[in-house]
Short mmCIF file of C-alpha atoms and ligand atoms in Angstrom, two decimals:
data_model
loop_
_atom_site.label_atom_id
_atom_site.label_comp_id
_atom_site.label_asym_id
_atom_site.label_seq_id
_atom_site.Cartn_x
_atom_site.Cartn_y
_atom_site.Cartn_z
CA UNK A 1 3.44 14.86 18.37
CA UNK A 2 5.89 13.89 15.79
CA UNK A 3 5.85 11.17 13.50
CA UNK A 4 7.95 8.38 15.46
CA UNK A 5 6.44 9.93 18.63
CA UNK A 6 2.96 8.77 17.32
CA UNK A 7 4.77 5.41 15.77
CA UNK A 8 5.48 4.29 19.14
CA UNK A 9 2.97 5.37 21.25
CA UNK A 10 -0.43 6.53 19.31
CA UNK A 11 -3.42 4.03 20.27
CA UNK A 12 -1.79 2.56 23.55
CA UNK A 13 -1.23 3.32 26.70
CA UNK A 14 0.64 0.89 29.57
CA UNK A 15 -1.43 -2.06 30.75
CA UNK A 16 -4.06 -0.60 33.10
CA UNK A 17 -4.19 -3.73 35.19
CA UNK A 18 -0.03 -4.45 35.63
CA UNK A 19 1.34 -1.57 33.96
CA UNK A 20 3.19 -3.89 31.47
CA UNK A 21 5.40 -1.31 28.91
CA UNK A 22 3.91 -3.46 26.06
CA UNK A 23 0.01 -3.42 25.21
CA UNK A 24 -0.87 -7.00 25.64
CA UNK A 25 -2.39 -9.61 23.10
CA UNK A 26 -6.27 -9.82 24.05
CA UNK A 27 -6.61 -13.33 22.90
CA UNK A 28 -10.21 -13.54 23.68
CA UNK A 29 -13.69 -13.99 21.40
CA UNK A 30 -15.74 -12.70 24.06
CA UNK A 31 -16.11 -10.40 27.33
CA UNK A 32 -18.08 -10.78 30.67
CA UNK A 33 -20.65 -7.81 30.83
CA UNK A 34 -20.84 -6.01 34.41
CA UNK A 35 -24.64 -6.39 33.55
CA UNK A 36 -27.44 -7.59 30.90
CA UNK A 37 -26.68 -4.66 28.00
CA UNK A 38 -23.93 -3.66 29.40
CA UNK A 39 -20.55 -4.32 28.34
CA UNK A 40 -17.41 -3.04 29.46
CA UNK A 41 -16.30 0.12 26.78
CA UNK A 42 -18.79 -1.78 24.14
CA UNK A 43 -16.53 -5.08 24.22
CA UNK A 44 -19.25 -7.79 23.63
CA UNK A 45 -17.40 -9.99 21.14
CA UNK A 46 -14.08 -9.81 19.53
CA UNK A 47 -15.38 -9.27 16.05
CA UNK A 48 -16.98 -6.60 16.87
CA UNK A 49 -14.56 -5.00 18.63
CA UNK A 50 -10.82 -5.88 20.51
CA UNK A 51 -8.36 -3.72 22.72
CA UNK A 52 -5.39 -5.11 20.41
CA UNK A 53 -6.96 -3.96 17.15
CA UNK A 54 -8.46 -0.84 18.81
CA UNK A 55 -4.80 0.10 19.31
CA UNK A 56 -3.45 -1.27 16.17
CA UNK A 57 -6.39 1.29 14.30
CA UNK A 58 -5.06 4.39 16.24
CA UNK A 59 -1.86 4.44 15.51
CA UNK A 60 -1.96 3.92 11.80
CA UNK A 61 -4.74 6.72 12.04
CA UNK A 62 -2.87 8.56 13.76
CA UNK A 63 0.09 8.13 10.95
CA UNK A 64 -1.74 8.67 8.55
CA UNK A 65 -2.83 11.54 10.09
CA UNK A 66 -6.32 10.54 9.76
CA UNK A 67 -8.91 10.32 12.48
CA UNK A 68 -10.57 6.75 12.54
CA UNK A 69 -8.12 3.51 11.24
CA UNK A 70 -10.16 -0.24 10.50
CA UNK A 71 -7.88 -3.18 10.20
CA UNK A 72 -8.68 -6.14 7.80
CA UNK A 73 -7.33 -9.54 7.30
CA UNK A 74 -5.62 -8.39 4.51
CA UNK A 75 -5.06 -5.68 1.76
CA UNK A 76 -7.59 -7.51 -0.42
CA UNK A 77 -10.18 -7.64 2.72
CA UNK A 78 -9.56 -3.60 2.84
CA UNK A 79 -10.76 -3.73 -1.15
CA UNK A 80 -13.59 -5.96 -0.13
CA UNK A 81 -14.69 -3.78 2.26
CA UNK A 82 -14.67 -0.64 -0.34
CA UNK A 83 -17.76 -2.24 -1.52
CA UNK A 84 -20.09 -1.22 1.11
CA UNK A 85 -20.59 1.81 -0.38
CA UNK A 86 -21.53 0.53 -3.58
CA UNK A 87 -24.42 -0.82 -5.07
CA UNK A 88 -26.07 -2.52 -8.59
CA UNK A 89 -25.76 0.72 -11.68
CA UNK A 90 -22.73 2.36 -9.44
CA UNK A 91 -19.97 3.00 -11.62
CA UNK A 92 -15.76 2.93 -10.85
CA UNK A 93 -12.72 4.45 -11.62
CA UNK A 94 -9.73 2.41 -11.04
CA UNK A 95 -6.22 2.91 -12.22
CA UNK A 96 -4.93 1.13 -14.76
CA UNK A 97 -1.96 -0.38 -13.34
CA UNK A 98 -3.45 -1.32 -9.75
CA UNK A 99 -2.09 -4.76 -7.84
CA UNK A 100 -3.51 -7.75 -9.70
CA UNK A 101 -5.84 -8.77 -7.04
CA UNK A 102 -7.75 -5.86 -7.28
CA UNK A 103 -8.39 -6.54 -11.25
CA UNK A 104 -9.08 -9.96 -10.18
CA UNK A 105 -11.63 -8.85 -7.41
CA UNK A 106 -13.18 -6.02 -9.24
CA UNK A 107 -13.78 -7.76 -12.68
CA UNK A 108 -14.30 -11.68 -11.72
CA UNK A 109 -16.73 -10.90 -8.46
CA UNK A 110 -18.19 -7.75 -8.40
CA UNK A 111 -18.64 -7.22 -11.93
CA UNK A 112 -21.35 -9.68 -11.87
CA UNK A 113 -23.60 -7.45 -9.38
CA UNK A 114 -23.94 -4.71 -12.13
CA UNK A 115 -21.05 -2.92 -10.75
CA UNK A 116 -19.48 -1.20 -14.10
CA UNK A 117 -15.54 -0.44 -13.82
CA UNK A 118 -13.39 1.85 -15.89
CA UNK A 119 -9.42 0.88 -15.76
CA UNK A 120 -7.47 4.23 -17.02
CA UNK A 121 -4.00 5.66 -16.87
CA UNK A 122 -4.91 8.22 -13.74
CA UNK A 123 -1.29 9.39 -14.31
CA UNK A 124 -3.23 12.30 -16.81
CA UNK A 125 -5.98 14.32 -14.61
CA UNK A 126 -7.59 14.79 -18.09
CA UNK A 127 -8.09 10.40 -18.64
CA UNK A 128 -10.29 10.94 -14.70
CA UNK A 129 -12.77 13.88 -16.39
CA UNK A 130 -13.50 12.29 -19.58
CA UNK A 131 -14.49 8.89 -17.32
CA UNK A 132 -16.48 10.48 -15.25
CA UNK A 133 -20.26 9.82 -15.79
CA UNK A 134 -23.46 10.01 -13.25
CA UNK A 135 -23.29 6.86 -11.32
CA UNK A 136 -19.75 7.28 -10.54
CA UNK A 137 -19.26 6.56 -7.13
CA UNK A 138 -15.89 5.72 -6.14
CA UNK A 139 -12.25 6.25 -7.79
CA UNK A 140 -9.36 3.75 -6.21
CA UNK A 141 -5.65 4.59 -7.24
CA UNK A 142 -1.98 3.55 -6.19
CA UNK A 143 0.44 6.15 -6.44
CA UNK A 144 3.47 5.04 -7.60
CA UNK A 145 2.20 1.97 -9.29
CA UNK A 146 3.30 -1.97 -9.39
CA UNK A 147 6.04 -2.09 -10.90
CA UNK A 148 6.69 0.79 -13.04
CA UNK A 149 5.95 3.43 -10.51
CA UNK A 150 4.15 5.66 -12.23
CA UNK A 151 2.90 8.38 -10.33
CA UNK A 152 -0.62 10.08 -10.03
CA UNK A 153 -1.20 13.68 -8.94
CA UNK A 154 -3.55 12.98 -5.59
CA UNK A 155 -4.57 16.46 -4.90
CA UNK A 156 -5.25 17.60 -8.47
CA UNK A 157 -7.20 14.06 -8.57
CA UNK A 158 -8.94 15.04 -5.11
CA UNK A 159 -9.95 17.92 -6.41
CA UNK A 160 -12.01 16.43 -9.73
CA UNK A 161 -13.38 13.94 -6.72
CA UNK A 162 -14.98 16.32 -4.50
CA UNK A 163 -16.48 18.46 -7.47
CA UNK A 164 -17.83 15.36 -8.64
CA UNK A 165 -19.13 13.99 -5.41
CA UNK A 166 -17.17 10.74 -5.56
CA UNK A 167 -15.06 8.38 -2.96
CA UNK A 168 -11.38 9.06 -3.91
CA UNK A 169 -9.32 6.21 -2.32
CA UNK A 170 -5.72 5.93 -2.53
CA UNK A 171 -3.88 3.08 -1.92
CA UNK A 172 -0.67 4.01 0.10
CA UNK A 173 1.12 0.54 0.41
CA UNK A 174 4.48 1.50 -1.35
CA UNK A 175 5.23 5.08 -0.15
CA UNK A 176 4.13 3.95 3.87
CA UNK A 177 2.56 6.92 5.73
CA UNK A 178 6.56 7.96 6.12
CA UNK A 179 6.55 9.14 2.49
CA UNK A 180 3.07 9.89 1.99
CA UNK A 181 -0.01 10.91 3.52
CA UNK A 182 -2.72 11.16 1.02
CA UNK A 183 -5.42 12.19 3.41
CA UNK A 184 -2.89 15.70 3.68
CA UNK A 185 -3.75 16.03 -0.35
CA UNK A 186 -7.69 15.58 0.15
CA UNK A 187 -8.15 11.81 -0.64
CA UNK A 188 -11.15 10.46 1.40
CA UNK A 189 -10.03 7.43 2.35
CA UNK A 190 -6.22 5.41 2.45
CA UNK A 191 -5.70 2.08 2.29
CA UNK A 192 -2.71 -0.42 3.18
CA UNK A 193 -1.51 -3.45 2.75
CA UNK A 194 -0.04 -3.84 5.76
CA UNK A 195 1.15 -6.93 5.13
CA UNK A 196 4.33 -4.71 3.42
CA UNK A 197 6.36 -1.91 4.99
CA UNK A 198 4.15 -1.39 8.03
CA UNK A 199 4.84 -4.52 8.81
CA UNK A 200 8.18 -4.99 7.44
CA UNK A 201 9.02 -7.92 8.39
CA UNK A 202 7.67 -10.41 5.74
CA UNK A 203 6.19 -12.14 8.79
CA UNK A 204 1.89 -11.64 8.48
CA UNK A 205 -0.74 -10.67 5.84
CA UNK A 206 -2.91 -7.62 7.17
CA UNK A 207 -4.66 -4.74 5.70
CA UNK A 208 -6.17 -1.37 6.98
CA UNK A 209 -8.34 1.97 5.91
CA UNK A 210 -8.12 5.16 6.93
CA UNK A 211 -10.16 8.15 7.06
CA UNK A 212 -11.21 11.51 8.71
CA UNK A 213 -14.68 11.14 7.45
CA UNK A 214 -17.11 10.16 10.04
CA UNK A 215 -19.39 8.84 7.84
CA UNK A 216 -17.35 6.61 5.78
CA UNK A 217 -15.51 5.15 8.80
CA UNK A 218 -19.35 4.00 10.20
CA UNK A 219 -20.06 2.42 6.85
CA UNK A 220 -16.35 0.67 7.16
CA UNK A 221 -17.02 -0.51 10.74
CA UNK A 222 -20.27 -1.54 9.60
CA UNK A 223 -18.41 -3.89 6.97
CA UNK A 224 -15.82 -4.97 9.49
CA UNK A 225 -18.03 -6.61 11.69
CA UNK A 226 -21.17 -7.90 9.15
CA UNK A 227 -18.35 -9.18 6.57
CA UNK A 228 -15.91 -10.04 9.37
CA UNK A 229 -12.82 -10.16 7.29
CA UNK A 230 -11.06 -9.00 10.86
CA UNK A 231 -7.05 -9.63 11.79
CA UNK A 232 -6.48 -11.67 14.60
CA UNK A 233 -5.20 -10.13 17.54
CA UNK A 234 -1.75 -11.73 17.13
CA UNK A 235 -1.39 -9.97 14.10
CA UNK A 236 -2.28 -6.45 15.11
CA UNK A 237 0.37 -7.11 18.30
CA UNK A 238 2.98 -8.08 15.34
CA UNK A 239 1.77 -4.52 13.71
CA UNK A 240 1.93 -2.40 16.62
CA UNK A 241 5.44 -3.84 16.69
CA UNK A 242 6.60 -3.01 13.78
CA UNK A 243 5.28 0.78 13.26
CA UNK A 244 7.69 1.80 16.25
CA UNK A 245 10.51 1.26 13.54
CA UNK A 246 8.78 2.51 10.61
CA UNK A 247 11.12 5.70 10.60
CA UNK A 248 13.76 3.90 10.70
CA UNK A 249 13.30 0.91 8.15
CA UNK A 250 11.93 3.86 5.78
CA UNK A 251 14.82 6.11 5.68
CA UNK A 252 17.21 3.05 5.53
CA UNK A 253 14.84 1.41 2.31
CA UNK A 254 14.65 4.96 0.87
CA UNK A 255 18.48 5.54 1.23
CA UNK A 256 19.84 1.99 0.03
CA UNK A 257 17.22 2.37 -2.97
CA UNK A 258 18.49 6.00 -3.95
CA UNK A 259 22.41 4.58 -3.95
CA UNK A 260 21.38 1.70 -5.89
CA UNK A 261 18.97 2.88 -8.44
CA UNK A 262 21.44 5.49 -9.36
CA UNK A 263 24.37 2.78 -9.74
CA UNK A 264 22.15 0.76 -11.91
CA UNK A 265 21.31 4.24 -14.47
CA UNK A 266 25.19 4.50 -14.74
CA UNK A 267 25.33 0.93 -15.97
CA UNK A 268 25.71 0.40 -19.65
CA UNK A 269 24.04 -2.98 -19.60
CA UNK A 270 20.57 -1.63 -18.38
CA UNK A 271 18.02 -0.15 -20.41
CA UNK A 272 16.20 1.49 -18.18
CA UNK A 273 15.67 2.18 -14.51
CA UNK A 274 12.69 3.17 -13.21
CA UNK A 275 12.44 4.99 -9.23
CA UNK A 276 10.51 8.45 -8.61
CA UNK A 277 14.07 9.66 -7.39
CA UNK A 278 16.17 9.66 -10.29
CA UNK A 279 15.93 12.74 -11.68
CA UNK A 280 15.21 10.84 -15.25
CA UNK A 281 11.79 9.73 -13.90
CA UNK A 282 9.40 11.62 -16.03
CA UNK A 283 7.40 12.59 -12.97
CA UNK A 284 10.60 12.90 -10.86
CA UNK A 285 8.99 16.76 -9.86
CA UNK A 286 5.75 15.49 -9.03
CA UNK A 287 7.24 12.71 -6.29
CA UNK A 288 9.17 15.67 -4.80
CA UNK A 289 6.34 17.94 -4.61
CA UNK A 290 3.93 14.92 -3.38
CA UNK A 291 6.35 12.22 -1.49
CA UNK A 292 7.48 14.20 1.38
CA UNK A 293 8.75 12.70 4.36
CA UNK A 294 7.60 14.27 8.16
CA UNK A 295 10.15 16.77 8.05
CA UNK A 296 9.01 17.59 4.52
CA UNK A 297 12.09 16.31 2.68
CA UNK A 298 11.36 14.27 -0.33
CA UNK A 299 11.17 10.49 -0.22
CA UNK A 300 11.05 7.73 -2.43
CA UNK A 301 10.90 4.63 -0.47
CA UNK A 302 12.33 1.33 -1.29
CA UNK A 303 10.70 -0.21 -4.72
CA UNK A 304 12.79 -0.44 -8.34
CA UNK A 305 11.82 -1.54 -11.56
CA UNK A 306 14.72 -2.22 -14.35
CA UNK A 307 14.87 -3.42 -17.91
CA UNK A 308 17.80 -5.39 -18.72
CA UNK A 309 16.36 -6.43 -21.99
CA UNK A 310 15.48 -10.10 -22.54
CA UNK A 311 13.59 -12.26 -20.55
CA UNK A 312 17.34 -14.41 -20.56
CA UNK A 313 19.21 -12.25 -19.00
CA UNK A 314 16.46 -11.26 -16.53
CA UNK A 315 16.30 -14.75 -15.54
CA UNK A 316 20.06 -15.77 -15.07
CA UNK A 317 20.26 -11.84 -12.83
CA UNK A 318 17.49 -13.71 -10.99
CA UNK A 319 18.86 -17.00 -10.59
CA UNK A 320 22.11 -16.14 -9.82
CA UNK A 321 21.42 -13.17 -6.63
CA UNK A 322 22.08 -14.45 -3.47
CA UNK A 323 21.95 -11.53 -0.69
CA UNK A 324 18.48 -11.00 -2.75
CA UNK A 325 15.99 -13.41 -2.25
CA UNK A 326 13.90 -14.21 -5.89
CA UNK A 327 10.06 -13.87 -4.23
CA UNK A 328 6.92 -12.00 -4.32
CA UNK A 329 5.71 -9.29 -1.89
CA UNK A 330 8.00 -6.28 -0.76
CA UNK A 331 8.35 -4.12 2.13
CA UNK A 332 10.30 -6.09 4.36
CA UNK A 333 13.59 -5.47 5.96
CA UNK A 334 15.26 -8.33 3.83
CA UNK A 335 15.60 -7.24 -0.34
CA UNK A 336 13.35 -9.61 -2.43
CA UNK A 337 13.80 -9.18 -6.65
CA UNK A 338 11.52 -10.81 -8.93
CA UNK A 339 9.90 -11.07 -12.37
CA UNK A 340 6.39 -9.02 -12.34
CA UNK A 341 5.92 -10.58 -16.07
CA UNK A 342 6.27 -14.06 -14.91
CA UNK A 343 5.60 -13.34 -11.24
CA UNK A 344 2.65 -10.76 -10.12
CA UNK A 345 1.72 -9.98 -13.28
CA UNK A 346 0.99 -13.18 -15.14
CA UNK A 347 -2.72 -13.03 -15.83
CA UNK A 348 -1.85 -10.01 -17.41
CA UNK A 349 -2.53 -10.21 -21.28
CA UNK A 350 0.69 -10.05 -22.87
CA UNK A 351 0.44 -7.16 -25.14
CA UNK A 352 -1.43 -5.07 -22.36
CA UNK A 353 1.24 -6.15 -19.90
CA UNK A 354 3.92 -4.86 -22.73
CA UNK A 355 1.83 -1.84 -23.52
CA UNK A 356 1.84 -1.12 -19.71
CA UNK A 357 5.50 -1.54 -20.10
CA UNK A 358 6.22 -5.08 -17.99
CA UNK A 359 8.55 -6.42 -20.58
CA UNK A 360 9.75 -10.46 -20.31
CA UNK A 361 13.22 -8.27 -19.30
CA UNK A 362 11.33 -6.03 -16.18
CA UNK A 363 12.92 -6.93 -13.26
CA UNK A 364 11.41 -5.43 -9.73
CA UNK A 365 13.22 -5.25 -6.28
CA UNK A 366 12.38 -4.22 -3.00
CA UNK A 367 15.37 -2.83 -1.62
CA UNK A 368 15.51 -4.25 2.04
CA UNK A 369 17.39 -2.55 4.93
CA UNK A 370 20.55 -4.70 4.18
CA UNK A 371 24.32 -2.79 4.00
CA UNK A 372 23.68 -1.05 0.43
CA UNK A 373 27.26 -2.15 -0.49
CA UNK A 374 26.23 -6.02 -0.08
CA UNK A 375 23.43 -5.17 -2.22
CA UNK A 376 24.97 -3.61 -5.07
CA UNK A 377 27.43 -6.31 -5.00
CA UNK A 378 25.29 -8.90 -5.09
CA UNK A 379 23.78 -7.09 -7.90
CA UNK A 380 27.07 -6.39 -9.72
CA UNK A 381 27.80 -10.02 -9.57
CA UNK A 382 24.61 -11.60 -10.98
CA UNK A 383 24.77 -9.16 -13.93
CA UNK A 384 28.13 -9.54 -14.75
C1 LIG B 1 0.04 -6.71 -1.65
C2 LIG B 1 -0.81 -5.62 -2.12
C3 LIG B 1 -2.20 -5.67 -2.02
C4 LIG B 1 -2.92 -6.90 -1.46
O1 LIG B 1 -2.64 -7.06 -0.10
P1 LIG B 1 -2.63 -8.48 0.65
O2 LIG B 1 -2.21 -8.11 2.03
O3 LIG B 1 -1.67 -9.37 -0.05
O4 LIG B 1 -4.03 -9.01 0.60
C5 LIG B 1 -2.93 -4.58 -2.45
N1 LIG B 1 -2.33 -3.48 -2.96
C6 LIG B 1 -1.00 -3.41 -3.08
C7 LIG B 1 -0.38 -2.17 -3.64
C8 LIG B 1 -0.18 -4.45 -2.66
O5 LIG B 1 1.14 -4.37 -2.80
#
C-alpha cells in the first residue's frame, strides 16, 4: 500500500464488536481470561500489552516501513529504553549535536554505570571510524540536527555499523517517516519523538522505536513492560489520529518552509539561513539524495535556523512575532520560533554552544501549516 494508505489504516481494523469506523480507546488496566493461563490474544494487563497501542505500534511500523513499532511515554522514555542493550564497559557513539535531553540522560545517569560515551560530529564518516573501539555497542544519531541541521550520511554510517557489529539508531523526529525512512538506508533501529510531527498537534508527549530486527524488538518489548515507561491509551488514540494527516501536514510544513527560508536568504539583514533545501546548505546534495519523500521527490520538512546577528535583534524578532508563537518544541500545525541559545540549548557551555554554531543571534522556527504569506509577513514585520 502507499504511504497515506498505510497512514490511515495500517494497525486497525473496524471495531470487531460494533463495527465503529474509529478503533476505540481501550481504557482498561486489565482483561478477564476465558480461563486460568489463558488470556484473550495475550491481553493480561495493560502494561504489558493494549489493543490501542498495539495499533498505534503498527502503523508507525508500518511507516516507517519497519516490521515491529514500541511506543513510550515519551522521546526520552524511547532513549531510556536504548539501554537494555547495554551494559557496565559498553562503549557509545553519539552525535555531537543530539537534543539536550539525551546529553543530559547519557552523561548525568548512565554515565555513572560505567557506560563510556563519545559525542562527535557524525556529519564526517571518517570522525565514526577513528571512535570506534571494542566495546562499542551502540551509535545514536539525528539527521538533520537541533538547530543547525546538519546532516549525517545514514547509509554510509550503516555501513561502518554492520562491519563493526554495532546498534546504529537514528533518530527520525524532524524529517517524520514522510521525508525519511532510515530503516530503507540500513539503520537498525528508528526512533521518534512523537510528541512532534506525528503528532502535530502540540497536544501530547509520546515517543516510539522501530525496527525490522526480531531480536532487538524482543529486547525493546522486554524494556517496555519491566521499565514500564508505556503511553496511555488516550495518547496512542490522539496518535493514530494524527498519522492519517501526516501527508498532508508534511507537504504543507515542507512547502511553507521552502518559500520562507528562501525569502529570508534574499534578505540583506540576515546572516545566514540554515534549511537542507537551499541549495547554499553545504550538504544540500546529501538531503536530496537521502530526504526523499514516498514518491521519491526530495523533502525537507518544516525546521529553520537563522542568524540575524546579535542576541538584540534576535530578541526584539522574537518579541515582536505574533502569527508565530515564541515556545519550545516543533512539529505542530501552528509555527513556534524561539531562541535555542537561551531556550533548548542553555546548559550548553557557551563556547561549545558557539563552536557548534548556536550564536546569542540563532533564531529556530518550526514552520507550521499556517498560509505561508501570513508567515512571511509576520516575519517581515518583526524584523523590520
Ligand atoms: C523532543 C525531542 C526529543 C525528546 O522527546 P520528548 O517527547 O520531549 O521526551 C528527542 N529527540 C528529539 C530530536 C526531539 O526533538
Amino acid at each position: 500500500m502507499g504511504f497515506s494508505t498505510d497512514a490511515i489504516h495500517a494497525g486497525q481494523k473496524p471495531d470487531p464488536t460494533t463495527g465503529a469506523v474509529t478503533l476505540p480507546i481501550y481504557q482498561t488496566s486489565t482483561y478477564v481470561q476465558e480461563s486460568l493461563g489463558n488470556p484473550i490474544d495475550g491481553h493480561d494487563y495493560a502494561r504489558v500489552k493494549n489493543p490501542t497501542r498495539t495499533a498505534i505500534e503498527a502503523n508507525i511500523a508500518a511507516l516507517e516501513q519497519g516490521e515491529y513499532g514500541t511506543a513510550f511515554s515519551s522521546g526520552m522514555g524511547t532513549v531510556s529504553a536504548l539501554t537494555v542493550f547495554l551494559k557496565a564497559g559498553d562503549h557509545v557513539i553519539v552525535g555531537k549535536n543530539t537534543y539536550g535531553g539525551v546529553y543530559r540522560y547519557f552523561e548525568l545517569m548512565i554515565r555513572d554505570f560505567n557506560v563510556d560515551f563519545s559525542w562527535i560530529d557524525t556529519s564526517d564518516v571518517e570522525n565514526i571510524k577513528s571512535e570506534i573501539r571494542e566495546n562499542t555497542k551502540m551509535l545514536y544519531i539525528e539527521s538533520p540536527t537541533n538547530p543547525m541541521l546538519t546532516l549525517t550520511d545514514i547509509q554510509a554510517v550503516s555501513e561502518i555499523c554492520k562491519e563493526n557489529d554495532i546498534i546504529f539508531v537514528v533518530d527520525n523526529t524532524f524529517m517524520s517517516p514522510y521525508f525519511q525512512r532510515p530503516l530503507t538506508l540500513g539503520a537498525d533501529i528508528v526512533s521518534h519523538s512523537s510528541t512532534k510531527y506525528l503528532a502535530g498537534h502540540s497536544d501530547m508527549i509520546g515517543g516510539i522505536l522501530i525496527t525490522n530486527d526480531e531480536k532487538l524488538d524482543e529486547r525493546l518489548k522486554f524494556a517496555q513492560k519491566t521499565a514500564g515507561a508505556i503511553p496511555s491509551p488516550f495518547e496512542c488514540w490522539l496518535l493514530l489520529r494524527s498519522t492519517k494527516t501526516l501527508s498532508l501536514r508534511m507537504r504543507q510544513h515542507d512547502s511553507n518552509a521552502r518559500a520562507i527560508a528562501k525569502w529570508l536568504e534574499e534578505r540583506p539583514d540576515i546572516e545566514k539561513v540554515n534549511y537542507p533545501g537551499l541549495e547554499s546548505h553545504p550538504q544540500h546534495e546529501l538531503a536530496k539524495r537521502q530526504q526523499l519523500d514516498p514518491n521519491g521527490n526530495p523533502g525537507y520538512s518544516g525546521m529553520i535556523s537563522l542568524d540575524v546577528g546579535s542576541f538584540e535583534k534576535a530578541k526584539k524578532i522574537l518579541n515582536s512575532v505574533t502569527v508565530f508563537s515564541l515556545a519550545e518544541s516543533l512539529g505542530g500545525v501552528e509555527s513556534l520560533i524561539g531562541n535555542p541559545a537561551i531556550q533548548t540549548h542553555a546548559s550548553v557551555p557557551k563556547e561549545e554552544r558557539e563552536k557548534l554554531g548556536i550564536t546569542e543571534g540563532l533564531i529556530r522556527l518550526s514552520v507550521g501549516i499556517e498560509d505561508v504569506e501570513d508567515l512571511i509577513a509576520d516575519l517581515d514585520r518583526a524584523m523590520s
